[in-house]
Short mmCIF file of C-alpha atoms and ligand atoms in Angstrom, two decimals:
data_model
loop_
_atom_site.label_atom_id
_atom_site.label_comp_id
_atom_site.label_asym_id
_atom_site.label_seq_id
_atom_site.Cartn_x
_atom_site.Cartn_y
_atom_site.Cartn_z
CA MET A 22 0.13 -0.01 -0.21
CA THR A 23 1.31 3.24 -0.95
CA SER A 24 -0.02 6.66 0.94
CA PRO A 25 -0.19 9.84 -0.98
CA THR A 26 1.93 12.63 -0.34
CA LEU A 27 0.64 14.48 2.60
CA ALA A 28 0.64 18.13 2.69
CA ARG A 29 3.23 19.23 5.47
CA PRO A 30 3.10 22.28 7.49
CA ASP A 31 5.53 24.89 6.80
CA LEU A 32 8.84 24.47 9.09
CA THR A 33 8.56 26.97 11.94
CA ALA A 34 11.00 28.31 14.51
CA ALA A 35 10.21 25.31 16.55
CA ASP A 36 11.48 22.87 14.20
CA ARG A 37 15.11 21.94 14.99
CA CYS A 38 17.84 20.47 12.85
CA ASP A 39 18.16 16.70 13.85
CA ARG A 40 22.03 16.91 13.78
CA CYS A 41 22.81 20.21 15.75
CA GLY A 42 19.50 21.80 17.09
CA ALA A 43 19.85 24.78 14.85
CA ALA A 44 16.75 26.43 13.56
CA ALA A 45 15.60 23.84 10.43
CA GLN A 46 15.50 25.38 7.10
CA VAL A 47 15.06 21.94 4.93
CA ARG A 48 12.95 19.42 5.53
CA ALA A 49 14.11 15.91 3.92
CA VAL A 50 11.23 13.37 3.24
CA LEU A 51 12.37 9.96 2.76
CA ALA A 52 10.82 7.45 0.55
CA SER A 53 10.20 5.12 3.84
CA GLY A 54 7.70 8.21 4.79
CA GLY A 55 10.25 9.44 7.53
CA GLU A 56 11.46 12.89 7.40
CA LEU A 57 14.43 14.58 8.74
CA LEU A 58 14.97 18.19 9.43
CA PHE A 59 18.53 20.03 8.64
CA CYS A 60 19.71 23.36 9.40
CA GLY A 61 21.07 24.86 6.04
CA HIS A 62 24.63 24.01 7.13
CA HIS A 63 23.58 20.32 7.26
CA ALA A 64 21.13 20.42 4.47
CA ARG A 65 24.31 20.94 2.47
CA GLU A 66 26.39 18.40 4.04
CA TYR A 67 23.85 15.80 3.40
CA GLU A 68 22.29 16.64 0.39
CA GLY A 69 24.08 14.17 -1.76
CA LYS A 70 23.38 11.22 0.60
CA LEU A 71 19.62 12.34 0.91
CA LYS A 72 19.59 12.25 -2.97
CA GLU A 73 20.90 8.77 -3.02
CA MET A 74 18.20 7.82 -0.57
CA ALA A 75 15.69 9.22 -3.13
CA ALA A 76 14.41 11.84 -0.18
CA GLU A 77 12.72 14.69 -1.22
CA ILE A 78 14.13 18.01 -0.12
CA GLN A 79 11.62 20.55 0.79
CA ARG A 80 12.74 24.24 1.66
ZN1 LIG B 6 22.34 21.38 11.78
#
């Protein structure tokens, strides 16, 4: 079963980077349905890996 892509709320100041706790600027939605939040710095650092994982990057 596949679930449709859900509309997700915009990132807010309460959303934090999963790596360092800074304000999140990017959300990566994984093919598995999970999601990760990254600050600008870590979004750049992990961008290549996320693309390998077929994650959808939302800014
Ligand atoms: Zn970070």
